[in-house]
Coordinates of C-alpha atoms and ligand atoms in Angstrom, one line a residue:
M1 CA 1.7 -16.5 -19.4
N2 CA 5.2 -16.3 -17.9
I3 CA 5.0 -13.9 -15.0
G4 CA 8.0 -12.8 -13.1
I5 CA 7.8 -11.5 -9.5
V6 CA 10.7 -9.7 -7.9
G7 CA 10.5 -9.5 -4.1
L8 CA 8.9 -12.5 -2.6
G9 CA 7.3 -10.9 0.5
L10 CA 3.8 -10.3 1.7
I11 CA 2.6 -8.8 -1.6
G12 CA 4.9 -10.6 -4.1
G13 CA 4.3 -14.0 -2.4
S14 CA 0.5 -13.4 -2.3
L15 CA 0.5 -12.5 -6.0
G16 CA 2.5 -15.6 -6.8
L17 CA 0.0 -17.8 -4.9
D18 CA -3.1 -16.4 -6.8
L19 CA -1.5 -16.1 -10.2
R20 CA 0.0 -19.6 -10.1
S21 CA -3.4 -21.0 -9.1
L22 CA -4.8 -19.2 -12.2
G23 CA -2.4 -21.3 -14.4
H24 CA 0.4 -18.8 -15.0
Q25 CA 4.0 -19.9 -14.9
I26 CA 5.6 -18.0 -12.0
L27 CA 9.3 -17.1 -11.9
G28 CA 10.3 -15.6 -8.6
V29 CA 13.4 -13.5 -7.7
S30 CA 14.1 -12.5 -4.2
R31 CA 17.1 -11.1 -2.3
R32 CA 17.8 -14.2 -0.1
S33 CA 18.1 -17.7 -1.5
S34 CA 16.4 -19.1 1.6
T35 CA 13.3 -17.1 0.7
C36 CA 13.4 -18.5 -2.9
Q37 CA 13.6 -22.1 -1.5
E38 CA 10.7 -21.4 0.8
A39 CA 8.6 -20.0 -2.1
L40 CA 9.3 -23.2 -4.1
A41 CA 8.5 -25.4 -1.1
R42 CA 5.1 -23.5 -0.6
G43 CA 4.2 -23.8 -4.3
I44 CA 4.2 -20.0 -4.6
V45 CA 6.5 -20.1 -7.7
D46 CA 7.4 -22.6 -10.4
D47 CA 11.1 -21.5 -10.3
A48 CA 13.0 -19.1 -8.1
G49 CA 16.4 -17.6 -7.6
V50 CA 18.4 -14.6 -6.6
N51 CA 19.4 -13.5 -10.2
L52 CA 17.2 -11.3 -12.3
S53 CA 18.6 -13.0 -15.4
M54 CA 16.0 -15.8 -14.9
L55 CA 13.3 -13.3 -15.8
A56 CA 14.5 -13.2 -19.5
A57 CA 11.5 -15.5 -20.3
A58 CA 8.9 -13.4 -18.6
D59 CA 6.1 -11.7 -20.5
V60 CA 5.2 -9.5 -17.5
V61 CA 7.3 -8.7 -14.4
F62 CA 5.8 -7.5 -11.1
I63 CA 8.3 -5.6 -9.0
C64 CA 7.2 -6.2 -5.4
T65 CA 10.3 -5.0 -3.5
P66 CA 10.2 -2.3 -0.8
L67 CA 9.7 1.1 -2.4
G68 CA 13.4 2.2 -2.2
A69 CA 14.5 -0.9 -4.2
I70 CA 11.9 -0.6 -7.1
I71 CA 13.9 1.8 -9.4
P72 CA 17.3 0.1 -8.8
T73 CA 15.6 -3.2 -9.5
V74 CA 14.1 -1.9 -12.8
E75 CA 17.5 -0.6 -13.8
E76 CA 19.2 -3.9 -13.0
L77 CA 16.4 -5.9 -14.8
I78 CA 16.4 -4.0 -18.1
P79 CA 19.5 -5.7 -19.7
H80 CA 17.8 -9.1 -19.2
L81 CA 14.4 -8.2 -20.9
S82 CA 13.2 -8.3 -24.4
A83 CA 11.7 -5.0 -25.7
N84 CA 8.1 -6.1 -25.4
T85 CA 8.3 -7.3 -21.8
I86 CA 5.8 -5.4 -19.6
V87 CA 7.1 -4.3 -16.2
T88 CA 4.7 -3.2 -13.5
D89 CA 5.1 -2.5 -9.8
V90 CA 3.0 -2.6 -6.6
G91 CA 4.6 0.3 -4.7
S92 CA 2.4 2.3 -2.4
V93 CA 3.6 5.7 -3.9
K94 CA 3.4 6.3 -7.6
T95 CA 4.7 9.7 -8.8
P96 CA 8.4 9.3 -8.3
I97 CA 8.4 5.6 -9.3
V98 CA 6.4 6.0 -12.5
K99 CA 8.4 9.1 -13.5
A100 CA 11.8 7.3 -13.1
A101 CA 10.7 3.9 -14.4
A102 CA 8.8 5.1 -17.5
A103 CA 11.9 7.1 -18.5
I104 CA 14.1 4.0 -18.6
W105 CA 11.5 1.4 -19.6
P106 CA 8.6 2.7 -21.8
N107 CA 6.6 -0.6 -21.3
F108 CA 6.2 0.2 -17.6
V109 CA 2.8 0.4 -15.9
G110 CA 2.6 1.7 -12.4
G111 CA 0.2 -0.2 -10.1
H112 CA -0.9 -0.4 -6.5
P113 CA -3.0 -3.1 -4.9
M114 CA -4.9 -1.7 -2.0
A115 CA -4.6 -4.7 0.2
G116 CA -2.2 -5.8 3.0
T117 CA -1.9 -7.0 6.5
A118 CA 0.2 -5.9 9.5
E119 CA 2.7 -8.7 8.7
S120 CA 5.6 -8.7 6.3
G121 CA 7.9 -11.2 4.5
L122 CA 7.1 -14.4 2.7
D123 CA 5.6 -16.1 5.8
A124 CA 2.8 -13.5 5.7
A125 CA 1.9 -14.3 2.0
I126 CA -1.7 -15.6 1.7
S127 CA -4.1 -16.6 -1.1
N128 CA -6.9 -14.2 -2.1
L129 CA -5.3 -11.2 -0.4
F130 CA -6.5 -9.0 -3.3
A131 CA -9.9 -10.3 -4.2
G132 CA -12.7 -7.7 -3.6
N133 CA -10.1 -4.9 -2.9
P134 CA -9.2 -2.0 -5.2
Y135 CA -6.2 -2.3 -7.5
V136 CA -5.2 0.9 -9.3
L137 CA -3.0 1.4 -12.4
T138 CA -1.4 4.8 -13.0
P139 CA -0.4 5.0 -16.7
V140 CA 1.0 8.2 -18.1
E141 CA 0.7 9.7 -21.6
T142 CA 3.6 7.6 -22.9
T143 CA 2.4 4.2 -21.5
P144 CA 1.5 1.9 -24.4
A145 CA -2.2 1.1 -24.3
N146 CA -1.5 -2.6 -24.9
A147 CA 0.7 -2.8 -21.7
V148 CA -2.1 -1.3 -19.7
K149 CA -4.6 -3.8 -21.2
V150 CA -2.4 -6.8 -20.3
V151 CA -1.8 -5.7 -16.7
E152 CA -5.5 -4.8 -16.4
E153 CA -6.5 -8.3 -17.5
I154 CA -4.2 -9.8 -14.9
V155 CA -5.6 -7.5 -12.2
R156 CA -9.2 -8.2 -13.1
S157 CA -8.4 -12.0 -13.0
L158 CA -7.6 -11.5 -9.3
A159 CA -11.2 -10.3 -8.8
C160 CA -10.0 -6.9 -7.8
K161 CA -12.0 -3.7 -8.2
F162 CA -10.1 -2.0 -11.0
Y163 CA -9.3 1.7 -11.2
L164 CA -7.2 4.0 -13.4
C165 CA -5.8 7.4 -12.4
S166 CA -2.8 9.6 -12.7
P167 CA 0.2 9.0 -10.5
E168 CA -0.2 12.4 -8.9
N169 CA -3.9 11.9 -8.0
H170 CA -3.1 8.5 -6.7
D171 CA -0.5 10.0 -4.3
K172 CA -2.9 12.7 -3.1
A173 CA -5.7 10.2 -2.6
V174 CA -3.6 7.6 -0.7
A175 CA -2.2 10.3 1.5
W176 CA -5.7 10.7 2.9
I177 CA -6.9 7.1 3.2
S178 CA -3.6 5.2 3.8
H179 CA -0.6 7.4 4.7
L180 CA -2.3 9.9 7.0
P181 CA -4.1 7.1 9.0
V182 CA -0.7 5.3 9.6
I183 CA 0.8 8.5 11.1
V184 CA -2.3 9.4 13.1
S185 CA -2.6 5.9 14.4
A186 CA 1.1 5.8 15.3
G187 CA 0.6 9.1 17.1
L188 CA -2.3 7.7 19.1
I189 CA -0.2 4.7 20.3
D190 CA 2.8 7.0 21.1
A191 CA 0.6 9.5 23.0
C192 CA -1.0 6.7 25.0
M193 CA 2.4 5.1 25.9
H194 CA 3.5 8.5 27.2
E195 CA 1.0 8.3 30.1
T196 CA 3.3 9.2 33.0
D197 CA 1.4 7.3 35.8
P198 CA 2.3 3.6 35.4
N199 CA -0.9 2.5 37.2
V200 CA -3.1 4.4 34.8
L201 CA -1.1 3.0 31.8
E202 CA -1.6 -0.5 33.1
L203 CA -5.3 0.0 33.7
A204 CA -5.7 1.5 30.2
Q205 CA -4.1 -1.6 28.8
Q206 CA -6.4 -3.8 30.7
L207 CA -9.5 -1.9 29.7
A208 CA -8.6 -1.5 26.0
S209 CA -11.1 -3.2 23.7
S210 CA -12.3 -3.1 20.1
G211 CA -12.2 0.7 19.8
F212 CA -8.5 0.9 20.6
R213 CA -7.8 -2.2 18.6
D214 CA -9.3 -0.7 15.5
T215 CA -7.9 2.8 15.9
S216 CA -4.4 1.6 16.6
R217 CA -4.2 -1.1 14.0
V218 CA -2.5 0.7 11.1
G219 CA -0.1 2.4 13.5
G220 CA 1.2 -1.0 14.6
G221 CA 2.2 -2.1 11.1
N222 CA 5.5 -2.6 9.3
P223 CA 7.8 0.4 10.2
E224 CA 9.9 0.1 7.1
L225 CA 6.8 0.5 4.9
G226 CA 5.6 3.6 7.0
V227 CA 9.0 5.4 6.6
M228 CA 9.0 4.6 2.8
M229 CA 5.5 6.0 2.4
A230 CA 6.5 9.2 4.2
R231 CA 9.8 9.6 2.3
Y232 CA 8.3 9.0 -1.1
N233 CA 5.0 10.8 -0.6
K234 CA 6.4 13.6 1.7
G235 CA 4.6 16.5 0.1
E236 CA 1.1 15.0 0.0
L237 CA 1.5 13.4 3.4
L238 CA 2.5 16.8 5.0
R239 CA -0.4 18.5 3.2
S240 CA -2.9 16.0 4.7
L241 CA -1.2 16.1 8.2
Q242 CA -1.4 19.9 8.3
Q243 CA -5.1 19.8 7.4
Y244 CA -5.6 17.1 10.1
R245 CA -3.7 19.2 12.7
H246 CA -6.0 22.1 11.8
R247 CA -9.1 20.0 12.4
V248 CA -7.7 18.6 15.7
D249 CA -7.0 22.2 16.8
E250 CA -10.7 23.1 16.1
L251 CA -11.9 20.1 18.1
I252 CA -9.6 21.1 21.0
A253 CA -10.9 24.6 20.9
H254 CA -14.5 23.4 21.1
I255 CA -13.7 21.3 24.1
E256 CA -11.6 24.0 25.8
Q257 CA -14.5 26.5 25.4
S258 CA -17.1 23.9 26.4
D259 CA -18.8 24.6 23.1
W260 CA -20.7 21.3 23.2
H261 CA -23.1 22.5 20.4
A262 CA -20.2 23.0 18.0
L263 CA -18.7 19.6 19.0
E264 CA -22.0 17.9 18.5
E265 CA -22.5 19.4 15.1
K266 CA -19.0 18.3 14.1
L267 CA -19.6 14.7 15.4
K268 CA -23.0 14.6 13.7
H269 CA -21.3 15.6 10.4
T270 CA -18.6 12.9 10.8
Q271 CA -21.2 10.3 11.8
H272 CA -23.1 11.1 8.6
S273 CA -20.0 11.3 6.4
R274 CA -18.3 8.0 7.3
P275 CA -21.0 5.7 5.8
E276 CA -21.2 8.0 2.7
F277 CA -17.5 7.8 2.2
L278 CA -17.4 4.0 2.6
A279 CA -20.7 3.4 0.7
S280 CA -19.2 1.2 -2.0
K281 CA -17.3 -1.0 0.5
N282 CA -18.3 -4.4 1.7
F283 CA -16.9 -4.1 5.2
Ligands
NAP301 P1 7.7 -7.3 2.4 O1 6.8 -8.3 2.9 O2 8.8 -6.8 3.2 O3 8.3 -8.0 1.1 C1 9.3 -7.5 0.3 C2 10.3 -8.6 0.0 O4 11.2 -8.2 -1.0 C3 11.2 -8.9 1.2 O5 10.6 -9.8 2.0 C4 12.6 -9.3 0.6 O6 12.6 -10.7 0.6 C5 12.5 -8.8 -0.8 N1 13.5 -7.9 -1.2 C6 13.9 -6.8 -0.5 N2 14.8 -6.1 -1.2 C7 14.9 -6.8 -2.4 C8 15.7 -6.6 -3.6 N3 16.5 -5.5 -3.7 N4 15.6 -7.5 -4.6 C9 14.7 -8.5 -4.5 N5 14.0 -8.7 -3.4 C10 14.1 -7.9 -2.4 O7 7.0 -6.0 1.8 P2 5.5 -5.9 1.2 O8 4.6 -5.5 2.3 O9 5.2 -7.1 0.4 O10 5.7 -4.6 0.3 C11 6.3 -4.8 -1.0 C12 5.8 -3.6 -1.9 O11 4.4 -3.6 -1.9 C13 6.3 -2.2 -1.4 O12 6.7 -1.5 -2.5 C14 5.0 -1.6 -0.8 O13 4.9 -0.2 -1.0 C15 3.9 -2.3 -1.6 N6 2.6 -2.5 -0.9 C16 2.6 -3.0 0.4 C17 1.3 -3.2 1.0 C18 1.2 -3.6 2.4 O14 0.2 -3.3 3.0 N7 2.2 -4.3 2.9 C19 0.2 -2.9 0.2 C20 0.3 -2.6 -1.1 C21 1.5 -2.4 -1.7 P3 13.9 -11.5 1.1 O15 14.9 -10.6 1.7 O16 13.3 -12.5 2.1 O17 14.4 -12.2 -0.1

């Protein structure tokens, strides 16, 4: 299959590596020609350039640009495509993207691979980034069944755990498990860095170990991606943050009132809930 990838960064480059190794012909388009040259040199693509016109021969195009560039890219791409070309994206928010893209290109299937690292750009692209991780497609009523089937087959060939849901439910769910954790983790790092005693701050840094490493990890990721998630999923992110603030206020009240029993009950509940929530995961 001829597969086009627009945006040769962490996700686009990693997709190129895996799909090319599966025998597909990969046509890459990125913003900078130096990135295209690098993708060719690393064997991530068969051909690459900065013009979307080179995707005229693609059967399926993956849009892997930052969120804000997805719709402008689809608009710019359309004049170069034949009517049966399938376009999909990997954006971390789905409702506004799917709504706008499906209106201008009916053969559009929203998608989101739940995989990533703290790095960004083509240098961060790696093989097997997606294997074993969830990959969700978010078709709407008007999405042709065949387009979903074709993208599903590609996703399954990456050894992903495949899911289907509505764009709206996707955005509600990822607010809880992806977008809220980024903001909470960023708040943790920020609060810690506001320690006013430099000796205490230095000591905290020296004593920090795996607990702080794990809880601060997602707050130390790509800022551009974090802002885009918040901008595009503002309503659901605020809803989850307000619920989170309410829960933190409850915990503060238990501690202020020295209500150790209530605190223990809460921590017993979270200790019990975490393995249940993550039961199907292999980490
Ligand atoms: P990234 O590493 O920054 O890669 C995006 C690449 O797109 C950039 O390196 C840039 O390459 C290129 N680009 C930027 N604007 C472009 C444009 N207008 N046209 C063509 N290429 C353009 O970002 P990423 O982490 O791969 O994220 C890409 C998409 O994946 C986002 O929509 C994000 O929501 C989604 N996503 C990210 C993760 C994650 O954890 N990172 C996980 C799942 C989904 P050059 O400037 O070098 O050409």
